[in-house]
CSV table of C-alpha atoms and ligand atoms in Angstrom, one decimal:
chain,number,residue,atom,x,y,z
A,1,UNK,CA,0.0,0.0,0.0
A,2,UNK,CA,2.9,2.4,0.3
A,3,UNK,CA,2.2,3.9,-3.4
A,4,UNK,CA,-1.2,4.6,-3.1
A,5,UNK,CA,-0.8,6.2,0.3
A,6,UNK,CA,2.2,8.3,-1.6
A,7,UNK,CA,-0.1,9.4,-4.6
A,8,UNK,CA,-2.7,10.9,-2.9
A,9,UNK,CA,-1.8,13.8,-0.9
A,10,UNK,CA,0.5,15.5,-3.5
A,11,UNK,CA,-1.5,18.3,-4.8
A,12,UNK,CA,0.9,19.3,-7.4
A,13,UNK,CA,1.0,17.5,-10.6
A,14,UNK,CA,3.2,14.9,-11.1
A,15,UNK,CA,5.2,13.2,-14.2
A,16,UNK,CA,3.8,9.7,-14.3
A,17,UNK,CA,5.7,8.7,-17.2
A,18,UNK,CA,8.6,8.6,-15.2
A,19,UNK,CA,8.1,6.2,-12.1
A,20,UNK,CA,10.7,4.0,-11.2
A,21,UNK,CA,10.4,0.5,-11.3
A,22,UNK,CA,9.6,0.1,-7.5
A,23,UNK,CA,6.6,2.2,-8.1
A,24,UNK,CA,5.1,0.0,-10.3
A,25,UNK,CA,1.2,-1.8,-9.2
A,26,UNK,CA,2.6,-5.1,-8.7
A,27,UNK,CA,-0.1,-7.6,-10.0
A,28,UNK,CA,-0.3,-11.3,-10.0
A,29,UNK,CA,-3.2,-13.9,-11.9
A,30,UNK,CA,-3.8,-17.0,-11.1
A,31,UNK,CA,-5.3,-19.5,-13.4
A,32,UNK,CA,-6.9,-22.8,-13.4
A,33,UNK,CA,-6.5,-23.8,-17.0
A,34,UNK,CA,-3.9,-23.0,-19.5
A,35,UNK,CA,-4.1,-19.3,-21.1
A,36,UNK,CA,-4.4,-21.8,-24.4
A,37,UNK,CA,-7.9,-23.0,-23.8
A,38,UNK,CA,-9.8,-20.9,-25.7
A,39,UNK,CA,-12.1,-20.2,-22.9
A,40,UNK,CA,-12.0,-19.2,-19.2
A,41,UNK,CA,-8.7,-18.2,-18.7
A,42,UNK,CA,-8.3,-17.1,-22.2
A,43,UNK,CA,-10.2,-14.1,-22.0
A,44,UNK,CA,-9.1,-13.6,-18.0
A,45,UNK,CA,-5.6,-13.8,-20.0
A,46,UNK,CA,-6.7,-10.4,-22.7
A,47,UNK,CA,-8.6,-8.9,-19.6
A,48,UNK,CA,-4.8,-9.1,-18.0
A,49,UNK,CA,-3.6,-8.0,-21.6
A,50,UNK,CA,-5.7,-5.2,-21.7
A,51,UNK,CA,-5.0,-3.5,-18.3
A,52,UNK,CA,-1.2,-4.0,-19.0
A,53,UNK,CA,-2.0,-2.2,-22.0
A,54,UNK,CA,-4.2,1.0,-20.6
A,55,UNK,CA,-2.1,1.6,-17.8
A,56,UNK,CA,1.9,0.6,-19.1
A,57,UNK,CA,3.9,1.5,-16.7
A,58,UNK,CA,2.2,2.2,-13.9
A,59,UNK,CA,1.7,-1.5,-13.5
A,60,UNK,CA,2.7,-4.6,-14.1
A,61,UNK,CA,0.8,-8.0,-14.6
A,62,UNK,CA,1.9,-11.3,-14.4
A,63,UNK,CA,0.0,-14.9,-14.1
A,64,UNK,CA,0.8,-18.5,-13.7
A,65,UNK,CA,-2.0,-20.9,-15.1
A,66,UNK,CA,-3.1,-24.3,-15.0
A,67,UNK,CA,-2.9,-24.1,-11.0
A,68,UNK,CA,-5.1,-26.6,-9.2
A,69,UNK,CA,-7.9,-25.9,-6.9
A,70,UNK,CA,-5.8,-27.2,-4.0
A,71,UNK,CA,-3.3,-26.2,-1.5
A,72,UNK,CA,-1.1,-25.5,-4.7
A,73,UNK,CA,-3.0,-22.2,-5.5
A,74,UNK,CA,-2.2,-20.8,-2.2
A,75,UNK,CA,1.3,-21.4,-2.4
A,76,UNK,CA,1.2,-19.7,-5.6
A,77,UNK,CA,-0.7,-16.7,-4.0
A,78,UNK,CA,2.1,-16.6,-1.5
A,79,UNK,CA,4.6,-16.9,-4.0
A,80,UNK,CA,3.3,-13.6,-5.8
A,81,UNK,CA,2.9,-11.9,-2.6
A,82,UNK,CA,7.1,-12.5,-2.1
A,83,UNK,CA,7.5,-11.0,-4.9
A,84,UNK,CA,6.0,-7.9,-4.8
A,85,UNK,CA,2.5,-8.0,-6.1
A,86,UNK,CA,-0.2,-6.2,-4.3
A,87,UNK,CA,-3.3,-7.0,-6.0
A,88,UNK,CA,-4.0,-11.1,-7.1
A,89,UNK,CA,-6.9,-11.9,-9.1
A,90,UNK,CA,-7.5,-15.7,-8.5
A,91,UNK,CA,-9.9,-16.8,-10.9
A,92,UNK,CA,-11.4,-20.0,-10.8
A,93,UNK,CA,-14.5,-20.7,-7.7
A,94,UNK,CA,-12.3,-23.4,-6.6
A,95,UNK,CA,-9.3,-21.4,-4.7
A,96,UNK,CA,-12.0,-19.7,-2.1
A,97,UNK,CA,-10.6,-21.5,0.9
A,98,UNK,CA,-6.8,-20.7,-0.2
A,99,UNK,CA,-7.6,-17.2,-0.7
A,100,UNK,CA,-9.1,-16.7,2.4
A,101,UNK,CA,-6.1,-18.6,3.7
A,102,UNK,CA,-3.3,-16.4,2.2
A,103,UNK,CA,-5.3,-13.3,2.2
A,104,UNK,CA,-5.8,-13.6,6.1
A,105,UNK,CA,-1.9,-13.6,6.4
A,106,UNK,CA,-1.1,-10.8,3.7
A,107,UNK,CA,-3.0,-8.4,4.8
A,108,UNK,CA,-1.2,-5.6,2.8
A,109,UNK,CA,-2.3,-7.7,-0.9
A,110,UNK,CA,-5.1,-7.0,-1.9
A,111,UNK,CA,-7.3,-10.5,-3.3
A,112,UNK,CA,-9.6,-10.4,-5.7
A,113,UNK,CA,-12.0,-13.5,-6.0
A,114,UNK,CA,-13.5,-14.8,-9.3
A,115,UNK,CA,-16.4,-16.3,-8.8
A,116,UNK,CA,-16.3,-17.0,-4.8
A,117,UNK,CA,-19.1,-15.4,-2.5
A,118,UNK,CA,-16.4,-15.3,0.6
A,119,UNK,CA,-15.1,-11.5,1.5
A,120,UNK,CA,-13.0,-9.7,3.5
A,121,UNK,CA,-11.0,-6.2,4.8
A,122,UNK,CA,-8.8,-7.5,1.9
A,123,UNK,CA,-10.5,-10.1,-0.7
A,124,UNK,CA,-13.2,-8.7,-3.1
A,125,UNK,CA,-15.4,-11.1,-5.1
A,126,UNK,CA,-16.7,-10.8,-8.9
A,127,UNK,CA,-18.7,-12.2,-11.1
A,128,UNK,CA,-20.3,-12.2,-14.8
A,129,UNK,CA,-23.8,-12.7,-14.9
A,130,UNK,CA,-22.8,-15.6,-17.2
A,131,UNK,CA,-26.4,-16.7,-16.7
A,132,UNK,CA,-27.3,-13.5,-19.2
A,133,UNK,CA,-25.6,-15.2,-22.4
A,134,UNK,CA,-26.6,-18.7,-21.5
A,135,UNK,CA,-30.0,-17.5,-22.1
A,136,UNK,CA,-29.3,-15.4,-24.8
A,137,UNK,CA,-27.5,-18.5,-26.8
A,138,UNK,CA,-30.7,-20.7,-25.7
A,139,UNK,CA,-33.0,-18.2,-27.5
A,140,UNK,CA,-31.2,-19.4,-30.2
A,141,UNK,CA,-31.2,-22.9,-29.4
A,142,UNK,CA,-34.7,-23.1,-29.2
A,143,UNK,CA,-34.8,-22.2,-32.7
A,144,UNK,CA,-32.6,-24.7,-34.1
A,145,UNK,CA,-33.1,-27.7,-32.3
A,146,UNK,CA,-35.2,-30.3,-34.6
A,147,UNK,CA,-35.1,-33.2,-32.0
A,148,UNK,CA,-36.4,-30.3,-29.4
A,149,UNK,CA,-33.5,-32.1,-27.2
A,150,UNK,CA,-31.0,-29.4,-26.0
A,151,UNK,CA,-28.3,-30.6,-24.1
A,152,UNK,CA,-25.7,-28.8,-21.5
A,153,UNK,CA,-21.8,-30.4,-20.8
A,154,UNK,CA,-21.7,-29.5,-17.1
A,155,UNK,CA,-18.7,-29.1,-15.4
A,156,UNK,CA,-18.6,-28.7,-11.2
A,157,UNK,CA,-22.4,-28.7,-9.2
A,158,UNK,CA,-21.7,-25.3,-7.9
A,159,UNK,CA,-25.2,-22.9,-8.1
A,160,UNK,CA,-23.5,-20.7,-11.3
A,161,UNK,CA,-23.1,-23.5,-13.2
A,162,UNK,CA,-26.5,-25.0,-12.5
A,163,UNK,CA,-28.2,-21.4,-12.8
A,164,UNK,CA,-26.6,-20.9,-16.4
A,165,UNK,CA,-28.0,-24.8,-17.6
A,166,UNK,CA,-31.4,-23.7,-16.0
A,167,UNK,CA,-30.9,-20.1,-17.9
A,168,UNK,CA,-29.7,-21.7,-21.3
A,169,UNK,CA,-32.6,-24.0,-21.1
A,170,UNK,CA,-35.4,-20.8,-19.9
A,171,UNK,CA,-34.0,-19.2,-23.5
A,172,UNK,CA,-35.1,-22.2,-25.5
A,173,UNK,CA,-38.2,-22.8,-23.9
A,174,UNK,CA,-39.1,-19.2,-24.9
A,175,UNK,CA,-39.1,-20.0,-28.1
A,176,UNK,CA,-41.0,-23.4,-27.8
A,177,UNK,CA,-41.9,-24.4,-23.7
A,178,UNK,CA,-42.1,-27.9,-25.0
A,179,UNK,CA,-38.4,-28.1,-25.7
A,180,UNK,CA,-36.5,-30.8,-23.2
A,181,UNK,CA,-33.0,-30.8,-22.1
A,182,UNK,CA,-30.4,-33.2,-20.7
A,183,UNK,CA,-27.0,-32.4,-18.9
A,184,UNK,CA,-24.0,-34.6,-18.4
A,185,UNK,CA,-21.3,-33.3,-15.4
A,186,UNK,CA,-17.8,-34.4,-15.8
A,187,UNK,CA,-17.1,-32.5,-12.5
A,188,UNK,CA,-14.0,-30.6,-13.6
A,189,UNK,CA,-13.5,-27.2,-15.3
A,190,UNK,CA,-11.2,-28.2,-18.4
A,191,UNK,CA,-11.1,-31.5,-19.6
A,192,UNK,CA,-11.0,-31.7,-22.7
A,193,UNK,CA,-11.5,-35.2,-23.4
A,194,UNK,CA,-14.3,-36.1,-20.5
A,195,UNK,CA,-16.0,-32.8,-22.5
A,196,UNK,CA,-15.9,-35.1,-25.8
A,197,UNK,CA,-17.3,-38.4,-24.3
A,198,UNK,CA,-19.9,-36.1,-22.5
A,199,UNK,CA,-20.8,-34.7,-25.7
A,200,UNK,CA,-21.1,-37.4,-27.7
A,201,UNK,CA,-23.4,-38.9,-24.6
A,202,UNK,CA,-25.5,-36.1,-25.2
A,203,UNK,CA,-25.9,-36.6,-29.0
A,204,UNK,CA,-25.9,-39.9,-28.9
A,205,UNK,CA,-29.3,-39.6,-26.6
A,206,UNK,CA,-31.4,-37.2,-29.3
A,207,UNK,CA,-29.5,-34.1,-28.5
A,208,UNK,CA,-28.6,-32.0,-32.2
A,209,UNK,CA,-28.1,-28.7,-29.8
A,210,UNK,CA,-25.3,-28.4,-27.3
A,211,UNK,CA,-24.4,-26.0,-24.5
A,212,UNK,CA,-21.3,-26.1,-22.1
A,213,UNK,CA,-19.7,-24.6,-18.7
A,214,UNK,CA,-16.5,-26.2,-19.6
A,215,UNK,CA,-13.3,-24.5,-20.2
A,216,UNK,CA,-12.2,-25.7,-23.7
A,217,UNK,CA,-13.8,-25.7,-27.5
A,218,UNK,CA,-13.9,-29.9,-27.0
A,219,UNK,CA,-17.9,-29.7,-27.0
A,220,UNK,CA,-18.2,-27.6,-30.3
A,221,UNK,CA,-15.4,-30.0,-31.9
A,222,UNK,CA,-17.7,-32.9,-31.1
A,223,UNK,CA,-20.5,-31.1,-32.7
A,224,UNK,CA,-18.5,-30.5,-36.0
A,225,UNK,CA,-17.6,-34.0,-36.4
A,226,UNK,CA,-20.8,-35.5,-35.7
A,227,UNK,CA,-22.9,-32.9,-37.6
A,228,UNK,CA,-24.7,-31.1,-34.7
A,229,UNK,CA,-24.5,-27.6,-33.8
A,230,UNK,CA,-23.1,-26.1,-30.1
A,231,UNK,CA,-22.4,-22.8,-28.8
A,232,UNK,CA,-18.6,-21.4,-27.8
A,233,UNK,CA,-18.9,-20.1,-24.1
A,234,UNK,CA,-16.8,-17.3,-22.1
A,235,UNK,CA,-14.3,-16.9,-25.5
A,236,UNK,CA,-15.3,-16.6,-29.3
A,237,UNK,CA,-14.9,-20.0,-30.1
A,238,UNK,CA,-16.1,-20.0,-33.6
A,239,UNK,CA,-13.0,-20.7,-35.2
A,240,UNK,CA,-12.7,-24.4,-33.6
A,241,UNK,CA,-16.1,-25.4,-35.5
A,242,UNK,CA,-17.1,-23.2,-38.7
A,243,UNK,CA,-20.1,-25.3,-39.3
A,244,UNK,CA,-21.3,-26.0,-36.0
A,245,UNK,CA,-20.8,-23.1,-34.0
A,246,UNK,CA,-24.3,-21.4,-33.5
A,247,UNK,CA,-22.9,-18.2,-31.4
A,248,UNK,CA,-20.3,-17.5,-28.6
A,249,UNK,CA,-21.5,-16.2,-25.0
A,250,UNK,CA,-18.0,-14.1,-24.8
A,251,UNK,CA,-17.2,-12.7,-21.3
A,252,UNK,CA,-15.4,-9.3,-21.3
A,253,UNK,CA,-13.5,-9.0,-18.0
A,254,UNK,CA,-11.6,-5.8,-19.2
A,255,UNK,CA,-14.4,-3.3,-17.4
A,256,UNK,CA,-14.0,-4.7,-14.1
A,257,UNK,CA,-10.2,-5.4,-14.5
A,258,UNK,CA,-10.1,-2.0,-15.4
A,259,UNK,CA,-12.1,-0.3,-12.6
A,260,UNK,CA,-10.0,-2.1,-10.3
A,261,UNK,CA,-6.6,-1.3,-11.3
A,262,UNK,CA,-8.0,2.6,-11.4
A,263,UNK,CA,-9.1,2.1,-7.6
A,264,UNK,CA,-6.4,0.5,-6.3
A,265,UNK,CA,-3.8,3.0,-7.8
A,266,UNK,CA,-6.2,6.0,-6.6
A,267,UNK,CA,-5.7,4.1,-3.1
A,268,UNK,CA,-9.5,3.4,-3.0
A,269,UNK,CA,-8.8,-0.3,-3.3
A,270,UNK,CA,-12.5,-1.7,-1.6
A,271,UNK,CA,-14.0,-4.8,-0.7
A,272,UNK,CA,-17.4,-5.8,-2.3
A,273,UNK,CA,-19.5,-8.6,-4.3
A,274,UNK,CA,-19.1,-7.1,-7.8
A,275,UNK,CA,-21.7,-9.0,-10.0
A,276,UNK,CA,-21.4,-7.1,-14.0
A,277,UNK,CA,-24.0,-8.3,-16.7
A,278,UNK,CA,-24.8,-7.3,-20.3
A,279,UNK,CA,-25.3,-4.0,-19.0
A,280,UNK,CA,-22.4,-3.3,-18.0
A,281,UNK,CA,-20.7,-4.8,-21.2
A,282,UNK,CA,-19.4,-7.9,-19.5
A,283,UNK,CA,-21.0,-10.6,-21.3
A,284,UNK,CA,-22.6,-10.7,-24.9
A,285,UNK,CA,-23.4,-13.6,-27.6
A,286,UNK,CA,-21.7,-13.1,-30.4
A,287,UNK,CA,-21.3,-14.1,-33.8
A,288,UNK,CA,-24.5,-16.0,-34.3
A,289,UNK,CA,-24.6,-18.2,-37.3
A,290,UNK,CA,-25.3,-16.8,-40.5
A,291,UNK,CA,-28.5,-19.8,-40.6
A,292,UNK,CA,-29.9,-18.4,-37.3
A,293,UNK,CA,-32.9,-16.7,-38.9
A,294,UNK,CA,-33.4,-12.6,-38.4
A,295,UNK,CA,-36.6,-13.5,-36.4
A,296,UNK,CA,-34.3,-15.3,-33.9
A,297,UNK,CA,-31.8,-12.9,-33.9
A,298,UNK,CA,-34.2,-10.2,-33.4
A,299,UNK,CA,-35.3,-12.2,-30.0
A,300,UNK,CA,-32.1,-12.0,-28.8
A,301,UNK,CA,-31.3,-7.8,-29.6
A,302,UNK,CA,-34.7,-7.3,-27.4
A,303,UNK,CA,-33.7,-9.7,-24.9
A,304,UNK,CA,-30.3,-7.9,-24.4
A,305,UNK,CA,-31.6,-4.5,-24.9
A,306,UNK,CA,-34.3,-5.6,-21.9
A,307,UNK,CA,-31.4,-6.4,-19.6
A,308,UNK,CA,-29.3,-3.7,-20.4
A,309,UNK,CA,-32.2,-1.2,-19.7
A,310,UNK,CA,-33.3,-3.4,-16.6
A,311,UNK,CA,-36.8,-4.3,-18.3
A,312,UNK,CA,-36.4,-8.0,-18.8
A,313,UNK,CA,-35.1,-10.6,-16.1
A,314,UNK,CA,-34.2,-13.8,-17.0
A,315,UNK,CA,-35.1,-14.9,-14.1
A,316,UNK,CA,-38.9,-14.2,-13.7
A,317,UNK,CA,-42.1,-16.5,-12.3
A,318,UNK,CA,-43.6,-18.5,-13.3
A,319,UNK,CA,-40.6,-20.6,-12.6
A,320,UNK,CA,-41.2,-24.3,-12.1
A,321,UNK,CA,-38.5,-27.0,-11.0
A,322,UNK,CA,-38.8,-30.0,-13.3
A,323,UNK,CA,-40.7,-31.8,-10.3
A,324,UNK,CA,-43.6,-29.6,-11.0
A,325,UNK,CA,-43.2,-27.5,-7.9
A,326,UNK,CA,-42.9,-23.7,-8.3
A,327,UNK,CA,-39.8,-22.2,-7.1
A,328,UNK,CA,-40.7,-18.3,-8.6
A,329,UNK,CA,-44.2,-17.1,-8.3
A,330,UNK,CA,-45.6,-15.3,-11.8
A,331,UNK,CA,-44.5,-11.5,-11.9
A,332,UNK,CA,-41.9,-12.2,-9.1
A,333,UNK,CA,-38.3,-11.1,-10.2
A,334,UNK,CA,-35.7,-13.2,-8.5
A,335,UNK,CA,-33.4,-11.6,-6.3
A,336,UNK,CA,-29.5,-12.0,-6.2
A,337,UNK,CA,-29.8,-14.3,-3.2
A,338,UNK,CA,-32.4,-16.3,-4.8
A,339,UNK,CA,-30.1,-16.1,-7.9
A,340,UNK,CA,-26.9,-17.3,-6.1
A,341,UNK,CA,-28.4,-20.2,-4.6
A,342,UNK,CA,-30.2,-22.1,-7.5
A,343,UNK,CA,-29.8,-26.0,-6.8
A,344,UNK,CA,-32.8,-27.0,-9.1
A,345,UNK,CA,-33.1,-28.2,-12.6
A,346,UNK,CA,-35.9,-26.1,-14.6
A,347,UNK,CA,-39.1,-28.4,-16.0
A,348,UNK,CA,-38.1,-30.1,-18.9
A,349,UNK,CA,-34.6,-30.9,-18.2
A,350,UNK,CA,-34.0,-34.5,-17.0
A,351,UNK,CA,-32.7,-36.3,-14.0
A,352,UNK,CA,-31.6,-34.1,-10.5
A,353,UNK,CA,-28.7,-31.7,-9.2
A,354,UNK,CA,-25.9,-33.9,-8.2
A,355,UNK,CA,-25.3,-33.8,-4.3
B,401,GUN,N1,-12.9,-21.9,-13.2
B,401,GUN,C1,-12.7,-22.3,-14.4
B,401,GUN,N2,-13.8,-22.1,-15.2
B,401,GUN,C2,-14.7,-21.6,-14.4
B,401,GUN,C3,-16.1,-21.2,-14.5
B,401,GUN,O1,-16.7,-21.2,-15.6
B,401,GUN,N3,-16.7,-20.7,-13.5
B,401,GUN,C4,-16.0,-20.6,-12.3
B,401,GUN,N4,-16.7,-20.1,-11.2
B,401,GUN,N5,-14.8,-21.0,-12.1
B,401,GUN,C5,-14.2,-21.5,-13.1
């Protein structure tokens, strides 16, 4: 904290061209998958990109990926600490307890959290409401199923993962409520080959339109070879599968990154439970597929222009869980609460939460 404290006072201008090296935001990533995978870490890797960019010298970024969910994670934390970084951004829901762990002891880094719900004097937590573009690509879905079977390649039963199946599944029932759904976990964020055998599962039971929470492009390359279509999720993934790729629900971490690295070097570095949607330009579907018809397309514009301008929910009653019971009474908006603790599957998609 020694720069920020330094900054402030000084009512006279000052060159900031010319700080010395020591002066320098010291900040550390840490990743779960490789920076490769098209995904996830991917685009955490051109939010990194992108601050480095904006601010030059004033900072300067670093990041070590594929780190596990384990003690490993904190250990690297630590590592980053020793070396000078004063803001981490750990990015995977996994490192919670390891952050809260290192954070405890460093008290002068600052942590922040992707996707945990745990805060403190020094950890932060964000989000995207990736939940927006799962809906937004199942608008689309719903359109270009022909079996009317959509399917989802889960990765770990955390509530995000099974709020953006339920949400993916919500945007193609809005185009026809009788469409059903299937999901198969493989309980790990990037795995590329478990993502294959899942997928072919999927098609393999009547399922021509595929969804994933999985790191990697492995589902869409599955759907190319066998002839069905899939979305790319948290990166543009269309290159990996020309013919099959459908659209791309792209996460843009450079607005929070952004706001961040502006706070902490104005030394109003502040804990919170940041939580940024389409509105605030961190999540969008893009390039839908030229065969998507304008209709469809059209759906999704007004569906994004509803969240952006705070007239459409995704979440709104009547919601019913697929044992018939309703979880969201009609005209009731859910909360963030409600939101954060989804551990229902929506009617039509088969078989239970796991745990
Ligand atoms: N770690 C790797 N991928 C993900 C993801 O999609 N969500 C969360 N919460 N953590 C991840």
């Amino acid at each position: 904290g020694k720069k920020e404290e330094a900054a402030a006072p000084t009512a006279a201008p000052t060159p900031a061209a010319a700080a010395p090296a020591a002066d320098k935001l010291k900040i550390g990533f840490v990743y779960v998958s490789p920076v490769g995978d098209g995904g996830w870490t991917y685009q955490h890797e051109l939010g990194r990109k992108a601050i480095q960019e904006k601010f030059g010298d004033k900072i300067e970024t670093s990041m070590v990926e594929s780190v596990p969910e384990s003690a490993d994670a904190e250990r690297v934390m630590r590592d980053m600490a020793g070396q000078g970084n004063k803001l981490v951004f750990a990015t995977s829901f996994g490192y919670q307890e390891f952050v809260q762990k290192a954070a405890a002891d460093l008290k002068d880094v600052k942590f922040e959290h992707a996707t945990g719900y745990k805060t403190g004097d020094n950890v932060a937590v964000y989000d995207t409401k990736t939940f927006e573009g799962a809906y937004l690509a199942g608008i689309v879905a719903g359109a270009m199923t022909k079996t009317k079977t959509v399917g989802v390649v889960a990765s770990v039963p955390i509530p995000e993962v099974v709020r953006n199946i339920n949400s993916f599944v919500l945007g193609a029932q809005s185009i026809d409520p009788s469409i059903k759904a299937k999901v198969v976990w493989v309980n790990e964020w990037f795995a590329p080959p478990k993502e294959s055998e899942a997928a072919t599962s999927l098609i393999n039971g009547g399922v021509d339109v595929m969804y994933q929470n999985t790191n990697s492009p492995a589902v869409l390359k599955t759907a190319e070879e066998r002839g069905v279509r899939a979305f790319g999720k948290d990166g543009d993934m269309s290159s990996f599968a020309p013919k099959a790729h459908l659209g791309s629900a792209v996460i843009d971490w450079t607005p929070y990154y952004t706001k961040v690295v502006e706070d902490t070097l104005a030394g109003k570095w502040q804990t919170g439970n940041f939580w940024w949607g389409v509105k605030e330009g961190a999540i969008d579907l893009k390039k839908i597929a030229d065969d998507v018809p304008q209709e469809i397309k059209d759906k999704v514009e007004k569906a994004k222009a509803g969240m952006k301008d705070g007239s459409f929910a995704v979440w709104t009653g009547p919601v019913q869980d697929n044992t018939g019971k309703q979880v969201l009474e009609a005209g009731k908006v859910a909360d963030d609460a409600f939101l954060r603790g989804i551990n229902f599957y929506v009617n039509g998609i088969e078989g239970k939460v796991p745990g």
